[in-house]
PDB file of C-alpha atoms in Angstrom:
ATOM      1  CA  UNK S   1      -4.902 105.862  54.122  1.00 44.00           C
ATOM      2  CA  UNK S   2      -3.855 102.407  55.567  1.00 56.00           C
ATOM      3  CA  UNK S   3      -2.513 102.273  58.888  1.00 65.00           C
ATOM      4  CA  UNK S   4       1.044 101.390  59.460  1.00 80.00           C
ATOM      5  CA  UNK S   5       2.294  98.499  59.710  1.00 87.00           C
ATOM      6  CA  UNK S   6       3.313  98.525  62.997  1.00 85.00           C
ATOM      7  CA  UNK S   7      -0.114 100.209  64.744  1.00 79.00           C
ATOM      8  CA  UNK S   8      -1.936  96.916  62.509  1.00 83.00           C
ATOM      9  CA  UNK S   9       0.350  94.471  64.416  1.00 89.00           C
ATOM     10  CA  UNK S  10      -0.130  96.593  68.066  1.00 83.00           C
ATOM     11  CA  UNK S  11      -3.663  96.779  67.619  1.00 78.00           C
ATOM     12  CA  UNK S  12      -4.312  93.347  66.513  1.00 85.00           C
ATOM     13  CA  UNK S  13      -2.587  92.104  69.868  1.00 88.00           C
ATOM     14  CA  UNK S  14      -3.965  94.901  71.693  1.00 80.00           C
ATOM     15  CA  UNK S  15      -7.795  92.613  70.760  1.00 77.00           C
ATOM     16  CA  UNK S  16      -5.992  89.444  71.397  1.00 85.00           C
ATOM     17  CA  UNK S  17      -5.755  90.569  74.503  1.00 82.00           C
ATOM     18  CA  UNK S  18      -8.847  92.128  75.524  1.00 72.00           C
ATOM     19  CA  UNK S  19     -10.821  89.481  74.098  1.00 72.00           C
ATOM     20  CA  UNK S  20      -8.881  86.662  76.523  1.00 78.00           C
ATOM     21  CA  UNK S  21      -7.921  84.749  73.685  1.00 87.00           C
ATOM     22  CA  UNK S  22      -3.986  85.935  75.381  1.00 89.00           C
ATOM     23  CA  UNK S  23      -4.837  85.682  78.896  1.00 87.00           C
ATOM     24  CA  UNK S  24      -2.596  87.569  81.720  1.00 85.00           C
ATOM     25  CA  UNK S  25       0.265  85.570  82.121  1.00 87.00           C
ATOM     26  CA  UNK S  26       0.009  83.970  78.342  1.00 90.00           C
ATOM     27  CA  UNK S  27       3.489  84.476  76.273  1.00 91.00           C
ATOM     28  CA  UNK S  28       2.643  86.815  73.491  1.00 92.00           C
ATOM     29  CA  UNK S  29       3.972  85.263  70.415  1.00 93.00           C
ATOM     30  CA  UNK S  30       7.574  85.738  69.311  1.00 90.00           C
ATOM     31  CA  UNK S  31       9.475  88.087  67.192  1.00 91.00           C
ATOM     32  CA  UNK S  32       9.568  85.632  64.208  1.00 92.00           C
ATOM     33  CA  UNK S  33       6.157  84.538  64.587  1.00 94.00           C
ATOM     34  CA  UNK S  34       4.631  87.894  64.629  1.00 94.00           C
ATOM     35  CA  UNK S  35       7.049  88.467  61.257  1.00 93.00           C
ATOM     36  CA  UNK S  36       5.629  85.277  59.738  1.00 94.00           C
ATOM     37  CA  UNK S  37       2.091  86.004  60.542  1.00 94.00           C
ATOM     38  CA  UNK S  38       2.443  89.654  59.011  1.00 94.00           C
ATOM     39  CA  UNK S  39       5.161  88.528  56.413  1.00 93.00           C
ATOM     40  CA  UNK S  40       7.247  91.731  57.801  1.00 91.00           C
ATOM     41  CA  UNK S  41      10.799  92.431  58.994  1.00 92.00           C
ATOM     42  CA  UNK S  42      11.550  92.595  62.789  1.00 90.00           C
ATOM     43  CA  UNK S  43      11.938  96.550  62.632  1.00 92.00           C
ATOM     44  CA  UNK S  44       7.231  96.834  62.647  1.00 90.00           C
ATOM     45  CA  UNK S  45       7.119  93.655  64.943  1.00 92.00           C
ATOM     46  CA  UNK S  46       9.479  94.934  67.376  1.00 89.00           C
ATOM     47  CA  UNK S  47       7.856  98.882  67.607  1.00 87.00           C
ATOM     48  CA  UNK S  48       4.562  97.130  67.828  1.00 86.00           C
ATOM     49  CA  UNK S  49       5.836  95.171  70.591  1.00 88.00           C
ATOM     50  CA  UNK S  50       7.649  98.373  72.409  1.00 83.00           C
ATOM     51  CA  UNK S  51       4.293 100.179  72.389  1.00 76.00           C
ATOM     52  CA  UNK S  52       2.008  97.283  74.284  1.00 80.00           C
ATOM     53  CA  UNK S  53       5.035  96.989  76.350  1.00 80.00           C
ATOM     54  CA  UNK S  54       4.572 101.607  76.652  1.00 69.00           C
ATOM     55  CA  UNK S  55       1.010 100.659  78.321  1.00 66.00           C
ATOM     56  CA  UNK S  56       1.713  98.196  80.427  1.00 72.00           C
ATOM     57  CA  UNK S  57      -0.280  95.326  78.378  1.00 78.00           C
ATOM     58  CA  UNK S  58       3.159  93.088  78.168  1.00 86.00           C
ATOM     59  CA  UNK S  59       6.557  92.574  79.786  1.00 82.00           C
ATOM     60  CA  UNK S  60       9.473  90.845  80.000  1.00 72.00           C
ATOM     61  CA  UNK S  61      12.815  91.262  77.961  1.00 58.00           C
ATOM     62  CA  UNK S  62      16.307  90.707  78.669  1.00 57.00           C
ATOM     63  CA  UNK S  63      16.445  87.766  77.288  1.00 64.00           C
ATOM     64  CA  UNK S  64      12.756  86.537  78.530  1.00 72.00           C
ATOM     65  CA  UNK S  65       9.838  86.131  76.449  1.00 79.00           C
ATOM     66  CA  UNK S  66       7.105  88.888  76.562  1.00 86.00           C
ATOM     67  CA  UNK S  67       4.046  88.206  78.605  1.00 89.00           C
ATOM     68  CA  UNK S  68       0.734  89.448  79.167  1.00 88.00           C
ATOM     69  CA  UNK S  69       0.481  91.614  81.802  1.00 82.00           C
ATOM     70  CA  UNK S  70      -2.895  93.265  82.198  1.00 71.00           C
ATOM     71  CA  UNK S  71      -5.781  93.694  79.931  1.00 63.00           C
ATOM     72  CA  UNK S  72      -5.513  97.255  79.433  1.00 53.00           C
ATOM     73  CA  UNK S  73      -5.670 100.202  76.734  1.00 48.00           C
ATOM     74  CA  UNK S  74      -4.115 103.293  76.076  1.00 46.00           C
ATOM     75  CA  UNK S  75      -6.292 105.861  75.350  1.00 46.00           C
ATOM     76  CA  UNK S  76      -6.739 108.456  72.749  1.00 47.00           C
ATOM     77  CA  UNK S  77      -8.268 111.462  74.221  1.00 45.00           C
ATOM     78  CA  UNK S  78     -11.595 111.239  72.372  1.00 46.00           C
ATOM     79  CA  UNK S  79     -12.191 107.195  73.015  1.00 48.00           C
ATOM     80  CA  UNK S  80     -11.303 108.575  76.908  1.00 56.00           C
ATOM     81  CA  UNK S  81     -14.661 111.366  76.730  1.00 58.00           C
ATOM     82  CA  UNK S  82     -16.442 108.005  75.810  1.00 71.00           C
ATOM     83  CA  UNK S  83     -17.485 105.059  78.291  1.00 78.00           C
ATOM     84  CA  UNK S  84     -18.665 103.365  75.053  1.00 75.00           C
ATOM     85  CA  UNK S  85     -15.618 103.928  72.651  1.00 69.00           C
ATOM     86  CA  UNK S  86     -13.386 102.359  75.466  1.00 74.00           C
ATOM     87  CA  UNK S  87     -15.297  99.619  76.564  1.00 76.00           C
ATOM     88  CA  UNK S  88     -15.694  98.485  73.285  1.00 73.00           C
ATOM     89  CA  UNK S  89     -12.347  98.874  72.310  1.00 66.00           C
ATOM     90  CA  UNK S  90     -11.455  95.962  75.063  1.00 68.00           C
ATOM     91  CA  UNK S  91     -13.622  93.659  73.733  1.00 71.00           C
ATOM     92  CA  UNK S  92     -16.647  94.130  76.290  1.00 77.00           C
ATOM     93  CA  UNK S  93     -20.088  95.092  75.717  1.00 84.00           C
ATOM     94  CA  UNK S  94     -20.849  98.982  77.332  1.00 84.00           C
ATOM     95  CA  UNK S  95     -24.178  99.766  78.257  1.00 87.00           C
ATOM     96  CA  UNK S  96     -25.891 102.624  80.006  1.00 89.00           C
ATOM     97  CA  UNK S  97     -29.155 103.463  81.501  1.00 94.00           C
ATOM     98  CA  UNK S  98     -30.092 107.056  81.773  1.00 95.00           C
ATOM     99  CA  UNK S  99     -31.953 107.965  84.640  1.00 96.00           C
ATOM    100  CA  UNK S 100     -32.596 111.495  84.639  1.00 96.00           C
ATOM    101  CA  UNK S 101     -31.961 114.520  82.353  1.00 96.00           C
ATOM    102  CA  UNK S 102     -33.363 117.782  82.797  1.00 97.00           C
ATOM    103  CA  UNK S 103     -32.578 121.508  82.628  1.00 97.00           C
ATOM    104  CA  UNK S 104     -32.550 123.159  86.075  1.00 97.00           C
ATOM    105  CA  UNK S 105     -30.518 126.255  87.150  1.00 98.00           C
ATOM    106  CA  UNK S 106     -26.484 125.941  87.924  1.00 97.00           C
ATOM    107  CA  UNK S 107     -25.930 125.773  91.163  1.00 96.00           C
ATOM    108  CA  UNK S 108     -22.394 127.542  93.099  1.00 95.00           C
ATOM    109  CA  UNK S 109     -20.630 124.835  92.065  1.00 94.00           C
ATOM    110  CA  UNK S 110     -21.706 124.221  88.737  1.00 96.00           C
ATOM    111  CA  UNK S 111     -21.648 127.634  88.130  1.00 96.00           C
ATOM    112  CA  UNK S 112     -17.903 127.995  88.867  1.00 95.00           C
ATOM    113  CA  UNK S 113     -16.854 125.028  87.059  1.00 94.00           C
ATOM    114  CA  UNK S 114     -18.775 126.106  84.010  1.00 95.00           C
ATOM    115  CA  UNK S 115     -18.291 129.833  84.323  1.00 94.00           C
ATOM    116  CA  UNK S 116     -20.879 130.544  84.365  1.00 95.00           C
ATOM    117  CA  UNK S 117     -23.538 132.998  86.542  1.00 96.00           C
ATOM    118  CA  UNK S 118     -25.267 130.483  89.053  1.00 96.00           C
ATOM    119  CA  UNK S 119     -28.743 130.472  88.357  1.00 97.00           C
ATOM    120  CA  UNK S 120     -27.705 130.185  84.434  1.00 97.00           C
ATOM    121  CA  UNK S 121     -29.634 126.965  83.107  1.00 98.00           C
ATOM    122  CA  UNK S 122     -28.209 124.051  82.397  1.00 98.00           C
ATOM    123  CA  UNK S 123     -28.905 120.412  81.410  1.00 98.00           C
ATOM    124  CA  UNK S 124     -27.730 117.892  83.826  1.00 98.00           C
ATOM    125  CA  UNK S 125     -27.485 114.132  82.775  1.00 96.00           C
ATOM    126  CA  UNK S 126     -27.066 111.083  85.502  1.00 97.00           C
ATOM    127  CA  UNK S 127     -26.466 107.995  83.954  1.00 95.00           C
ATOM    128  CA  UNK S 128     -25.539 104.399  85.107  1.00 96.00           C
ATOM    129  CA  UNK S 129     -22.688 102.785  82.964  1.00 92.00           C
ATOM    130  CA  UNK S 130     -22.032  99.460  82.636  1.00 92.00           C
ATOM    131  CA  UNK S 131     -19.709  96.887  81.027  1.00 88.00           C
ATOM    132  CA  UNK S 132     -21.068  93.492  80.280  1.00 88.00           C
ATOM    133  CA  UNK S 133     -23.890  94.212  82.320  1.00 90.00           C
ATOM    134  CA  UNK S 134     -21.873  94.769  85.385  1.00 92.00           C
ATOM    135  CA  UNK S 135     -22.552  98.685  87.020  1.00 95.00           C
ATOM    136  CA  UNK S 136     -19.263  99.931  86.793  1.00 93.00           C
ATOM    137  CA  UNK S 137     -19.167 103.590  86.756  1.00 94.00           C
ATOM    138  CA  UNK S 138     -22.081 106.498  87.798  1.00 97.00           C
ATOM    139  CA  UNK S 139     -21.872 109.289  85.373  1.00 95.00           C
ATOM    140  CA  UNK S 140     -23.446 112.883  86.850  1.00 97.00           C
ATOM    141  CA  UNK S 141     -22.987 115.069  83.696  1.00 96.00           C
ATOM    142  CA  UNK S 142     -23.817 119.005  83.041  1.00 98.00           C
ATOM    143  CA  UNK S 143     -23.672 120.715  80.392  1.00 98.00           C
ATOM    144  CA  UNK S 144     -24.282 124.278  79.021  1.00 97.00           C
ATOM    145  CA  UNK S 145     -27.673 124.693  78.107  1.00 97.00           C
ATOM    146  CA  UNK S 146     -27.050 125.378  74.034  1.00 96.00           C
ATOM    147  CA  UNK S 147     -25.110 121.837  73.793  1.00 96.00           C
ATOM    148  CA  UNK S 148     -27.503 120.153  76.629  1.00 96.00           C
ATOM    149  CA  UNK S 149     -30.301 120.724  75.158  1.00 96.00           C
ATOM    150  CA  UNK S 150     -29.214 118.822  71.672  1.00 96.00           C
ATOM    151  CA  UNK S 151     -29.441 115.597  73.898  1.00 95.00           C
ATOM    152  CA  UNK S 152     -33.203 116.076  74.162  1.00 95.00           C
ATOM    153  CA  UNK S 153     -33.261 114.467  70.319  1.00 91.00           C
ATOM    154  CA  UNK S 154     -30.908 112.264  71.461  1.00 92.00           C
ATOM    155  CA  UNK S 155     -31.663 108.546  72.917  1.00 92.00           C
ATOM    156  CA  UNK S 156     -28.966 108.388  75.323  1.00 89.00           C
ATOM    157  CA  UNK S 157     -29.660 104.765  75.970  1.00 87.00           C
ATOM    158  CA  UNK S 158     -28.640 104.157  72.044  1.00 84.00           C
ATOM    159  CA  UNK S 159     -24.476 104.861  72.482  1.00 75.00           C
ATOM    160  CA  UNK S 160     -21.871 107.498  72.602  1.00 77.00           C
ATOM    161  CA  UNK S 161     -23.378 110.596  73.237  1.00 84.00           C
ATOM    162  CA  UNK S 162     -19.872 112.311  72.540  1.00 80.00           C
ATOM    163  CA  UNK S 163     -19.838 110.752  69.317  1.00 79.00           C
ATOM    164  CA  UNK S 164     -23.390 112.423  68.741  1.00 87.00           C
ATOM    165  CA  UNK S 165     -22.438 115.876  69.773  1.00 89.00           C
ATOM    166  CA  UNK S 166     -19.448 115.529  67.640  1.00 84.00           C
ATOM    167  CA  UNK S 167     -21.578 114.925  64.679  1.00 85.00           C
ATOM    168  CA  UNK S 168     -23.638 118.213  65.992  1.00 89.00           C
ATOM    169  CA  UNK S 169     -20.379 119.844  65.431  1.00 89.00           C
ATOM    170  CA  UNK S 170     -20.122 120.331  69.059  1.00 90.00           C
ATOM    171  CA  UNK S 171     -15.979 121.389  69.967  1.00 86.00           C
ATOM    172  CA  UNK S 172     -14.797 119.310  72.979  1.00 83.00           C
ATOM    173  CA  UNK S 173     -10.780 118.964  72.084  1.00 77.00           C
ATOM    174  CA  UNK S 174      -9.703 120.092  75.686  1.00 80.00           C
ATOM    175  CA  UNK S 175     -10.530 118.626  78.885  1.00 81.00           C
ATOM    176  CA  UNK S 176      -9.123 118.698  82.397  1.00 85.00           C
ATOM    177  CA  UNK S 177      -9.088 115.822  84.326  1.00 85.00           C
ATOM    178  CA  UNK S 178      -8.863 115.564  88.512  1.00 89.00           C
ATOM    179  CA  UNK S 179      -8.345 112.367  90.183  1.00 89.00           C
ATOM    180  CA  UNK S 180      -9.396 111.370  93.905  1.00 93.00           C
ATOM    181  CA  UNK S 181     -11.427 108.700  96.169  1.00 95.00           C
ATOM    182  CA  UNK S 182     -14.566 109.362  97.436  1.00 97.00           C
ATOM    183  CA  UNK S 183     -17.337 106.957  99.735  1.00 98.00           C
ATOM    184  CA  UNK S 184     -19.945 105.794  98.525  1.00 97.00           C
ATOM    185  CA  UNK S 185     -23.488 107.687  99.323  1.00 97.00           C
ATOM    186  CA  UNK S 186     -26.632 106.052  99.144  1.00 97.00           C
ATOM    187  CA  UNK S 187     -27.677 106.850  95.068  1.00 97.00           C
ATOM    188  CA  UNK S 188     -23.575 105.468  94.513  1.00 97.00           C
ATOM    189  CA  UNK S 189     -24.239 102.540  96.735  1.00 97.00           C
ATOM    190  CA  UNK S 190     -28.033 101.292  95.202  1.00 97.00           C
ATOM    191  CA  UNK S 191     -26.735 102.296  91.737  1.00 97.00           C
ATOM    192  CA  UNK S 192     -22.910 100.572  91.692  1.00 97.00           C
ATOM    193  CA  UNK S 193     -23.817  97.712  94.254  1.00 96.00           C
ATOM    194  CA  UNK S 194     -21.554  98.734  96.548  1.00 96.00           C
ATOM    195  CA  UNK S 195     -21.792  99.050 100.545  1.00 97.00           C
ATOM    196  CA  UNK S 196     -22.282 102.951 101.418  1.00 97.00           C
ATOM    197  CA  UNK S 197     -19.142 104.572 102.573  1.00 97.00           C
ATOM    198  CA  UNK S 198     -17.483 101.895  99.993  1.00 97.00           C
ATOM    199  CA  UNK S 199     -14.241 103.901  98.206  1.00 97.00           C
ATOM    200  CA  UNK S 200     -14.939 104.713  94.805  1.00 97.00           C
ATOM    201  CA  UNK S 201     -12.816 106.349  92.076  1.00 93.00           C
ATOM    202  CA  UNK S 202     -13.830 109.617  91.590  1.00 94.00           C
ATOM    203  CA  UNK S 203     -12.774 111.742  88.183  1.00 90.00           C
ATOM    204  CA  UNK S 204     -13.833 114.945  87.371  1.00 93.00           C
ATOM    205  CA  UNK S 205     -13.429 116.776  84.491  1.00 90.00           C
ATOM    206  CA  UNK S 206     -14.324 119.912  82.435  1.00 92.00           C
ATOM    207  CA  UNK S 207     -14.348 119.365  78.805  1.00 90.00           C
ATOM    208  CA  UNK S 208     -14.218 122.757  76.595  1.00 89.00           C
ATOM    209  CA  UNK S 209     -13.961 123.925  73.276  1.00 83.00           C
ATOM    210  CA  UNK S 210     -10.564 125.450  71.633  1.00 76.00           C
ATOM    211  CA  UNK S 211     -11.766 128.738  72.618  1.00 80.00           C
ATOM    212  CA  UNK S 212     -10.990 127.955  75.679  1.00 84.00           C
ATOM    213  CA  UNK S 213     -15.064 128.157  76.690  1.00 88.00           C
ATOM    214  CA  UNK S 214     -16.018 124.899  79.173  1.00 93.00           C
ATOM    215  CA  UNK S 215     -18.678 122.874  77.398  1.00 95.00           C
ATOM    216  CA  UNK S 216     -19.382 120.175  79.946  1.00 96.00           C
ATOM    217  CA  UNK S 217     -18.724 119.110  83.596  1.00 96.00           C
ATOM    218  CA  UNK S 218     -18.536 115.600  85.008  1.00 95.00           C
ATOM    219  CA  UNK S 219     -18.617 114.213  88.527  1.00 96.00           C
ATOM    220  CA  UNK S 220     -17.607 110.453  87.264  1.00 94.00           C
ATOM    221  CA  UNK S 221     -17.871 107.669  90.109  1.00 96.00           C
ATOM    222  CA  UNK S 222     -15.996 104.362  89.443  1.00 93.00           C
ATOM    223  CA  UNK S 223     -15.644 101.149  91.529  1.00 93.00           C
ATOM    224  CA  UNK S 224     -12.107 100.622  91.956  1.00 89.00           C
ATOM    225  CA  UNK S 225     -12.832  96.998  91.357  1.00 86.00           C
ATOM    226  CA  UNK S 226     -13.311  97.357  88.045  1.00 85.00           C
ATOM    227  CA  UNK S 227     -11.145 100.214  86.802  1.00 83.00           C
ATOM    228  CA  UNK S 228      -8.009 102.032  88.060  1.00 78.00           C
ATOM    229  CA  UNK S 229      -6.298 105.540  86.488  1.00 74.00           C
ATOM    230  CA  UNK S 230      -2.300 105.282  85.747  1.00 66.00           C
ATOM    231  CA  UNK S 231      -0.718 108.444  84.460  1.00 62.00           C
ATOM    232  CA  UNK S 232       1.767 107.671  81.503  1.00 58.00           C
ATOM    233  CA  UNK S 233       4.623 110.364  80.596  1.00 55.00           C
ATOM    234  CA  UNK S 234       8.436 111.019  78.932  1.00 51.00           C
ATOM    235  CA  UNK S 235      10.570 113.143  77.917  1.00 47.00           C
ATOM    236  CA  UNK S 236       9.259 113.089  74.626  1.00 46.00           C
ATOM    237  CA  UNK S 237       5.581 113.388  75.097  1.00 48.00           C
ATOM    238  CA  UNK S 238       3.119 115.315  76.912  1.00 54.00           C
ATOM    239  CA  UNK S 239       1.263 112.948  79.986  1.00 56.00           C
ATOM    240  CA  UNK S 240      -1.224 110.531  78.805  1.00 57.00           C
ATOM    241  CA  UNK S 241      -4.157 109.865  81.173  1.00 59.00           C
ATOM    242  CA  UNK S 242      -4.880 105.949  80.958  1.00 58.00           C
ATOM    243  CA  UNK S 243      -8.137 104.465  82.159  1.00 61.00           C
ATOM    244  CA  UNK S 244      -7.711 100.747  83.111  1.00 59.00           C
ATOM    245  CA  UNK S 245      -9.984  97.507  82.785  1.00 58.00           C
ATOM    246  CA  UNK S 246      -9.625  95.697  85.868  1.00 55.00           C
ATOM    247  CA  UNK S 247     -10.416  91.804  84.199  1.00 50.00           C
ATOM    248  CA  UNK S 248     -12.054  89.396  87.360  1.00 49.00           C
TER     249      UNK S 248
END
């Protein structure tokens, strides 16, 4: 089924944007050009327009012509699981390199988050993300063991390992997300070129299936340089977690 008219016009900006060729502070084309370009009435043009302006990607109004504000992207909850969906989906080039996986016994922690007995094996990932080629986020990953150990088939090097397990049939439709600042320690600082004791973003989140039984736990460290969190609700809609793209 072909998408609406309106979500063709959004995401089609949505790339302009990303890709630079509307850089922050650019005028985004008007109401009657985006009509003429699409051959539609004002009514798509101007709900595409209301949505970028819904994620902070444009602004203005009241008379003043919409401009770029920030290359960002509202996320869907799946392309948020993935590093690689939403880098992509900006325009930029993810990339990844895994440095360890193994299966080792949960510790207290990872036992409570998983709950699970500790002692109960489990396959833990770590994994340095990138965009462009940049380190940008440091990805410490466990899973429980039946779902961890389908990544041992898996070249985690080759893209979206959530878009693998997925295809394994692997159910990962509810996640809870945790937001604070940590410092650096020295694996963070060699691996994200940052000083140690240097603030990093720090999300955590337990992923499980609609049984309600946690599939996965991540300890994900970002440099704040690079990507920020913003929280976007109303009365309408339940909150939508938004992971930013800090362009420099």
């Amino acid at each position: 089924m072909e998408m609406p008219l309106h979500e063709r016009i959004a995401a089609d900006l949505r790339r302009r944007i990303a890709s630079g060729e509307l850089a922050v502070g650019d005028p985004v084309p008007s109401e009657s050009q985006l009509g003429a370009q699409w051959n539609s009435s004002r009514a798509p043009v101007r709900q595409a327009l209301t949505s970028l302006r819904a994620e902070g990607m444009i602004g203005g109004g009241r008379g003043k012509p919409a401009v770029v504000r920030r290359h960002t992207l509202s996320q869907p909850f799946e392309t948020f699981l993935s590093f690689s969906s939403w880098a992509a989906g900006l325009g930029h080039v993810p990339g990844q390199r895994t440095l360890e996986i193994a299966r080792r016994p949960a510790d207290v922690d990872i036992a409570d988050a998983l709950q699970l007995d500790e002692g109960t094996p489990v396959v833990q990932l770590l994994r340095q993300r990138l965009i462009d080629g940049r380190p940008t986020m440091l990805e410490r990953t466990t899973f429980v063991e039946p779902v961890g150990r389908l990544l041992f088939d898996f070249d985690c090097d080759s893209g979206s390992l959530y878009a693998y397990l997925g295809e394994q049939g692997v159910d990962m439709t509810v996640a809870r997300h945790q937001i604070d600042a940590v410092a650096a320690d020295a694996q963070d600082s060699e691996l994200l070129e940052v000083a140690l004791g240097a603030p990093l973003l720090r999300e955590r989140r337990r992923a499980s299936g609609m049984d309600g039984r946690p599939v996965e736990y991540s300890d994900d460290r970002y440099r704040p340089d690079m990507v920020s969190f913003s929280i976007e609700n109303s009365q309408q809609a339940h909150p939508a977690l938004l992971r930013d793209w800090r362009a420099s």
